[in-house]
XYZ file of C-alpha atoms in Angstrom:
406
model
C 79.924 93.023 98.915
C 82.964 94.565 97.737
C 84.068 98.303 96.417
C 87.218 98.737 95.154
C 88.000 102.379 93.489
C 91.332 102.609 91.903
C 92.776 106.324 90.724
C 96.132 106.364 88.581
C 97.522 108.896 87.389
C 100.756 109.298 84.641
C 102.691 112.238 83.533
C 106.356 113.111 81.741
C 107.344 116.300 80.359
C 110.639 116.537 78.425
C 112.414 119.727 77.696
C 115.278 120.011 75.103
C 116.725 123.479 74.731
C 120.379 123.836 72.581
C 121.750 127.306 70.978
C 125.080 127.825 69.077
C 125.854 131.073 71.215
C 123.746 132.447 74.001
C 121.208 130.895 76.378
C 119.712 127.517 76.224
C 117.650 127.110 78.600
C 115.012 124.140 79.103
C 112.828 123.670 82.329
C 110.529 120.446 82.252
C 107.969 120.527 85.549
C 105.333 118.160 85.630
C 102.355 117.183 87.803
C 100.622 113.916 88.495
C 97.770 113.527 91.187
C 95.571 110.828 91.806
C 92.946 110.290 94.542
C 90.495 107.113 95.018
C 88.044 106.955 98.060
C 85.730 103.653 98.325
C 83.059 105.553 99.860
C 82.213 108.882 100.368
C 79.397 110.484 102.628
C 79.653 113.881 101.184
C 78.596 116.992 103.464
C 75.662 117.033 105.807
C 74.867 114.685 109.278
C 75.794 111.145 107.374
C 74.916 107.777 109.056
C 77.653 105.024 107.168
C 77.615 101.597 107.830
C 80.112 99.241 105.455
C 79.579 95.109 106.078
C 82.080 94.529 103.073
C 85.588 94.994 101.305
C 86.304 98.198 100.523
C 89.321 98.703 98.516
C 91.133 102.121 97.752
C 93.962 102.225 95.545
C 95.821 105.121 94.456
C 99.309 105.486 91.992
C 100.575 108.362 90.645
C 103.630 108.911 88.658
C 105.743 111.974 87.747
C 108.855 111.907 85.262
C 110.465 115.191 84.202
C 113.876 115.639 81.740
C 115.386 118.963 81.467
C 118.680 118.960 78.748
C 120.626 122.379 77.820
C 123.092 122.681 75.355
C 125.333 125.891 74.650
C 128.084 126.008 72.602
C 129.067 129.516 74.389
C 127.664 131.190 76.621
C 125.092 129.358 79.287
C 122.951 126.363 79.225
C 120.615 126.034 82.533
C 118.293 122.871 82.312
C 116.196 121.957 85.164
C 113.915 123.847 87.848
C 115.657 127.361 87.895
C 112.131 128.926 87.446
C 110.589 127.240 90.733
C 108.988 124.591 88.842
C 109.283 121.102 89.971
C 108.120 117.513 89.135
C 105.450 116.398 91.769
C 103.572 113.034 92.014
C 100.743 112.886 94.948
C 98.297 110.230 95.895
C 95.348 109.650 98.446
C 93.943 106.722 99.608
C 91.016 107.194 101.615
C 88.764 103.725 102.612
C 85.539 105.649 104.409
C 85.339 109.418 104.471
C 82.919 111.582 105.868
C 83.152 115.124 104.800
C 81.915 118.058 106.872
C 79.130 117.626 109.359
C 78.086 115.510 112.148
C 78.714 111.766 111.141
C 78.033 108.310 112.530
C 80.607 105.976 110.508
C 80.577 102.084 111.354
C 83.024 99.442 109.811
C 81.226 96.133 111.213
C 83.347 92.828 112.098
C 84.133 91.241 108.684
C 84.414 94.358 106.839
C 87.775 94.890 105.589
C 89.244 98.161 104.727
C 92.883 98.229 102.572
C 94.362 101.457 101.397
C 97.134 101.195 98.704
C 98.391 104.428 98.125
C 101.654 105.177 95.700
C 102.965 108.268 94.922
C 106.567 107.841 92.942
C 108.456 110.898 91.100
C 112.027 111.070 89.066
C 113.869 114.006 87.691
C 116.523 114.679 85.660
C 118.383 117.759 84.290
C 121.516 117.734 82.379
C 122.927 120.648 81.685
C 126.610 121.312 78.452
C 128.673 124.057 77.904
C 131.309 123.802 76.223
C 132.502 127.349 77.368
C 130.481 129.281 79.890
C 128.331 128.205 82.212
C 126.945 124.767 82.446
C 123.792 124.706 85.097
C 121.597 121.911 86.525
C 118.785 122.012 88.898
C 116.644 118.858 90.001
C 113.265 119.388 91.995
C 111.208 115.800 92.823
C 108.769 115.621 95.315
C 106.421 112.288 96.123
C 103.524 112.526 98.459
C 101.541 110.002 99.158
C 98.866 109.948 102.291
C 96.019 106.942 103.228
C 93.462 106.675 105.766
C 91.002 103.820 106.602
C 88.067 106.364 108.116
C 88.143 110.281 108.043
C 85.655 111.869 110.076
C 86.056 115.378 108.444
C 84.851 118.356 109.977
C 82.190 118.102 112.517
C 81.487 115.849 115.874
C 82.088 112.450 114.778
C 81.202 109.360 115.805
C 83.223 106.554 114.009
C 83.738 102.961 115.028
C 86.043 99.948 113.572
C 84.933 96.355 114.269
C 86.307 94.996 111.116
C 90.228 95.599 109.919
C 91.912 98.418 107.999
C 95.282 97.524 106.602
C 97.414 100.277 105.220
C 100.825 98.636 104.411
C 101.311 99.448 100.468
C 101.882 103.208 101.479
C 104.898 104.359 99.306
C 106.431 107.672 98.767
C 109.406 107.523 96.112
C 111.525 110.754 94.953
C 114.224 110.788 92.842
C 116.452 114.005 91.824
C 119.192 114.054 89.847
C 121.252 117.301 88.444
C 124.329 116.743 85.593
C 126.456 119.488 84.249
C 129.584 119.465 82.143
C 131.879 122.352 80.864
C 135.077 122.720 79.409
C 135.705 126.211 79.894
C 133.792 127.746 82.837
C 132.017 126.756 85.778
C 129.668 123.376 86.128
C 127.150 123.878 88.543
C 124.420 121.067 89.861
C 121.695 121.071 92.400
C 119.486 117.940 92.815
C 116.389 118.103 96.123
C 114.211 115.187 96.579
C 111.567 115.005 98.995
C 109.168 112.660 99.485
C 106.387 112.237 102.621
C 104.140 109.376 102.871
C 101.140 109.341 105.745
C 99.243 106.407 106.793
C 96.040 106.637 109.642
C 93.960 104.005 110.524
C 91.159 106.274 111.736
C 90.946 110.437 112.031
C 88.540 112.510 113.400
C 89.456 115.215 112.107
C 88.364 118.497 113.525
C 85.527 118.984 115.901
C 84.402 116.979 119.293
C 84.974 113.168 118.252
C 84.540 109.648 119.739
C 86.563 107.075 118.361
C 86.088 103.276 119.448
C 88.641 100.535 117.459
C 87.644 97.138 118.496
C 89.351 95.751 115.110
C 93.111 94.931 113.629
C 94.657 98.272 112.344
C 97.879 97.454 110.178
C 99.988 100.583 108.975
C 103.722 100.624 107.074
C 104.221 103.975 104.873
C 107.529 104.182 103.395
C 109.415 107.500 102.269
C 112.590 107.010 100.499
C 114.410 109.928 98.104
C 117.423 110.233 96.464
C 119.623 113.223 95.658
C 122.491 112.969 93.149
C 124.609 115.609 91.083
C 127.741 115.054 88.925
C 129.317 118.544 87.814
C 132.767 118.118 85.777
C 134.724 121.064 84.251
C 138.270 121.087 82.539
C 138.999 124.239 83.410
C 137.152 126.794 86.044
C 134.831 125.497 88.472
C 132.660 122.281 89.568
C 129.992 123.148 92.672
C 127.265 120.710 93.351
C 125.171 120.666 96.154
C 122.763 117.046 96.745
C 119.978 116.813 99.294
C 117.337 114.531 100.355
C 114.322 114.799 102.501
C 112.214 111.889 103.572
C 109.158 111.936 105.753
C 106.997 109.094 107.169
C 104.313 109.378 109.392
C 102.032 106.199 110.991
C 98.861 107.046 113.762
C 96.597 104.175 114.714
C 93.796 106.514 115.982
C 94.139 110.316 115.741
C 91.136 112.531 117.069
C 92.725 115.656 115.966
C 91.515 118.995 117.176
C 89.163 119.998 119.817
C 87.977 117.413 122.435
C 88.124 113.725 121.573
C 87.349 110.637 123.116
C 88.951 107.565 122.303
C 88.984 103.881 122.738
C 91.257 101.314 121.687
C 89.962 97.761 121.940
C 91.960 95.637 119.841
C 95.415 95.760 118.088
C 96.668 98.911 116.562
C 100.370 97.645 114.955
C 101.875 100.954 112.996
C 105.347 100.936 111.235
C 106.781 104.286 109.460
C 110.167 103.593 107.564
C 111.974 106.673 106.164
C 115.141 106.334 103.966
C 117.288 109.253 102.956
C 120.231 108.829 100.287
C 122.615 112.089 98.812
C 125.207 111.370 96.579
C 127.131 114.207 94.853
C 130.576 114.465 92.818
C 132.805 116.906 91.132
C 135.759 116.695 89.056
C 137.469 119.452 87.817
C 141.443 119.418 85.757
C 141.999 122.993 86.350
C 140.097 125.091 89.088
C 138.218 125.184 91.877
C 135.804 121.957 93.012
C 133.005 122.217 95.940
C 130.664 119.604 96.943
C 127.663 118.798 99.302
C 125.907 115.770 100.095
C 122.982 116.235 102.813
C 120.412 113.965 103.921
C 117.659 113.921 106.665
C 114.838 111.401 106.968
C 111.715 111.565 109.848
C 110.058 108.549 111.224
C 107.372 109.116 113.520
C 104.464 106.455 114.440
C 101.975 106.806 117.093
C 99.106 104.303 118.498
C 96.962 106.840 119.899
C 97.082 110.793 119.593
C 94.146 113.089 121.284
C 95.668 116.229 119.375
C 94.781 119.131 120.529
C 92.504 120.533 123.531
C 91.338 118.078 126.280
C 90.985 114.275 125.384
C 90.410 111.034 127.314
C 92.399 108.277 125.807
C 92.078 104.485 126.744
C 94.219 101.449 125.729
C 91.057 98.883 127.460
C 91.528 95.613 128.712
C 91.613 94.031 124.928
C 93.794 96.154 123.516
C 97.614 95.821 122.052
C 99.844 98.707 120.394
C 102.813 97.714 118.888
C 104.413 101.352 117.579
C 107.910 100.911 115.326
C 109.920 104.012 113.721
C 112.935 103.522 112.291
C 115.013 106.446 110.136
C 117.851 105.798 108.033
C 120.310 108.138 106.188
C 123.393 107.718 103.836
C 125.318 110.724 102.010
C 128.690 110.736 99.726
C 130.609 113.396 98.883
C 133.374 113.269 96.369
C 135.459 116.164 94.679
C 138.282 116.041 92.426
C 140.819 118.744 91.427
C 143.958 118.107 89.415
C 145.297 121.605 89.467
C 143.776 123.955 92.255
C 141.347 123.620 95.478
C 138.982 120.800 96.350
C 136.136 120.865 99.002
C 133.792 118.231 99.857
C 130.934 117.789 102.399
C 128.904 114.974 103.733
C 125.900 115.663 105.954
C 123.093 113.477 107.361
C 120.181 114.188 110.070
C 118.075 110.617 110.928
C 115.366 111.132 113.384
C 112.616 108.849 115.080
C 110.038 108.827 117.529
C 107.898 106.132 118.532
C 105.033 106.780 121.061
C 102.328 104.280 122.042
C 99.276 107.487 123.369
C 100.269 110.812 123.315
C 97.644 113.375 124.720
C 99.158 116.244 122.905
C 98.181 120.018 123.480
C 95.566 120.658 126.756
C 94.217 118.401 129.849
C 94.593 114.879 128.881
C 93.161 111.671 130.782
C 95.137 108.739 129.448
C 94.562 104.895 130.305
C 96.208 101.968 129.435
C 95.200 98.085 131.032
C 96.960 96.014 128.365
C 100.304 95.950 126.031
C 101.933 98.826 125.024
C 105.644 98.166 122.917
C 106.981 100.759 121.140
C 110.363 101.128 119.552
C 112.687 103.779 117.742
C 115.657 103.578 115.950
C 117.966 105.860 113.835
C 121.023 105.228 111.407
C 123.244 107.674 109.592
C 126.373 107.210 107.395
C 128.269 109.801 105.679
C 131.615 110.225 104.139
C 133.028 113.159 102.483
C 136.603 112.784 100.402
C 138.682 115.348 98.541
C 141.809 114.181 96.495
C 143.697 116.898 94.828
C 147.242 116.568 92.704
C 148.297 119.985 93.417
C 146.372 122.445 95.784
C 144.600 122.208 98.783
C 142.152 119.278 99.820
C 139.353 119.431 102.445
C 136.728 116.991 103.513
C 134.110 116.924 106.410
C 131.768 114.161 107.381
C 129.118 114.691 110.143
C 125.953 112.412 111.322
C 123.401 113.379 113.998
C 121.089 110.783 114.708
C 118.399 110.774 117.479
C 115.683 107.670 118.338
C 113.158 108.575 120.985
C 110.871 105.645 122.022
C 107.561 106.991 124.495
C 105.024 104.575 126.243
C 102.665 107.115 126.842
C 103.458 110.937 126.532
């Protein structure tokens, strides 16, 4: 037998605003979700067992375009009104809604989650004297689970395999202004999180028993970029990406849990962070900012919170790997007057194999436990000015924790 349920989902806006003398302004925000579950118990005491494929596959796409033209006067194109463009998808293989469920994957079932969730925008932003302003607001979320317990006391067992590697999380912002007389100002903020769990209990008082292969790999990566040029007054642009990825092999989530790991539990969360941002200005006054931070964070087993009794048995293997990167630029450019430029980045990963987390935790472990955490950052801010003053800074922090059992 096998159920495959596929959501996708597609959206652009474009917004195109242009005025002789006055405002222009043009905002485009758009919204793209899509969510595909293979089977779904519903509410109420559910008894679930799957002998098949299951198959849930999830894409969602978000473009937005923002352009403002003034002749004189201002032209703001992009997310100045708290709009953004968002893409989200969920993947869910087995899911069993509120109440008191019994949920069985048998040996030879196989469970594989595809889940992607990808996002670009783009505002660019012309006055010729006045203000030129763009603002760029992407955000990519993408989250897949092989069996959700919901609410309720759960009891939820894997025999079979659940593979959650094609878990992707893409964001893309990008902010352009020009103006020949006045100030150019640009803002671009992409932010993506992707989330990948082989099985979740959810709330309530679970027991959770893997005697199957769990595979997990979600992926964030964003992108921040802003160009701002003026001739004469000012260029400021400020770039920043976000990025986080999240992998947990078993997770009973709140209240008391019990849980047993029998097999191999292998969970990989990558997290990619890149700023970019330049401004030129002839005549004036030129500031930029380039800022990145990306979070990596995969676990084998977490209780959660309140008392849990956790158990890596005689059979079992957890191989736990998060790994972080970051890269920001920063450029400015002033002929005639001041140039600042800032490059910022923040890479941080944490790799634990059980982790009790909040209350009075038993934890076991009779067999293989590897876990590993690393973190990368690279920045570099320049300033070149003719005549006036130049400044440039250029700072990473980077921190890799790696935890057998916590």
């Amino acid at each position: 037998d096998h159920i495959t349920a596929a959501a996708t989902s597609e959206t652009t806006s474009v917004a195109i605003a242009v005025t002789g003398t006055g405002l222009a302004g043009a905002a485009a925000a758009s919204t793209s979700t899509a969510n595909a579950t293979a089977i779904a118990a519903g509410e109420g005491n559910d008894d679930l067992v799957n002998d098949g494929a299951l198959e849930a596959n999830a894409t969602s796409t978000a473009e937005g375009v923002s352009v403002a033209f003034a002749s004189e006067g201002a032209a703001l194109a992009g997310s100045f009104v708290d709009n953004a463009t968002i893409a989200e998808a969920v993947s869910i293989g087995i899911s069993g809604g509120d109440g008191h469920d019994r949920m069985t994957n048998n040996e030879g079932a196989d469970v594989t989650l595809t889940g992607r969730a990808e996002v670009t925008d783009t505002g660019v932003s012309v006055g010729l004297v006045g203000m030129a302003g763009a603002d760029s607001q992407a955000l990519a979320v993408v989250q897949a689970s092989g069996i959700d317990g919901g609410d309720g006391n759960d009891t939820l067992v894997n025999s079979g395999s659940i593979t959650g590697t094609d878990v992707t999380a893409a964001s893309t912002a990008r902010g352009i202004s020009f103006a020949i007389a006045g100030a150019a100002l640009s803002s671009a903020n992409a932010t993506a999180e992707a989330s990948a769990v082989g099985i979740s209990g959810g709330q309530g008082n679970d027991r959770i028993t893997n005697n199957g292969l769990i595979t997990l790999g979600p992926q964030a990566t964003t992108s921040g970029q802003t160009v701002g040029v003026s001739a004469i007054g000012a260029a400021i642009n400020d770039a920043n990406a976000t990025s986080y990825a999240t992998a947990t092999g078993l997770d009973g989530g709140r209240d008391r849990d019990t849980i047993i790991n029998n097999s191999t539990i292998d969970a990989t969360a990558s997290s990619t962070a890149t700023a970019k941002s330049t401004g030129v200005v002839i005549g004036g006054y030129s500031l930029n900012q380039a800022n990145t931070t990306a979070h990596a964070e995969a676990i084998g087993i977490d209780g959660g919170d309140e008392d849990d009794a956790l158990l890596n048995a005689d059979a079992g293997s957890i191989v736990i790997v998060a790994d972080a990167q970051v890269y920001s630029k920063s450029l400015t450019i002033s002929v005639l007057g001041d140039a600042s430029g800032e490059a910022n980045t923040t890479a941080e990963s944490t790799a634990t194999g059980l982790r009790g987390g909040t209350g009075d935790d038993a934890i076991a472990n009779r067999r293989d436990v590897t876990v590993s955490a690393t973190a990368s950052g690279n920045s570099a801010g320049a300033s070149i000015g003719l005549f006036g003053s130049t400044q440039a800074s250029a700072a990473s922090t980077v921190d890799a924790v790696a935890t057998g059992i916590d």
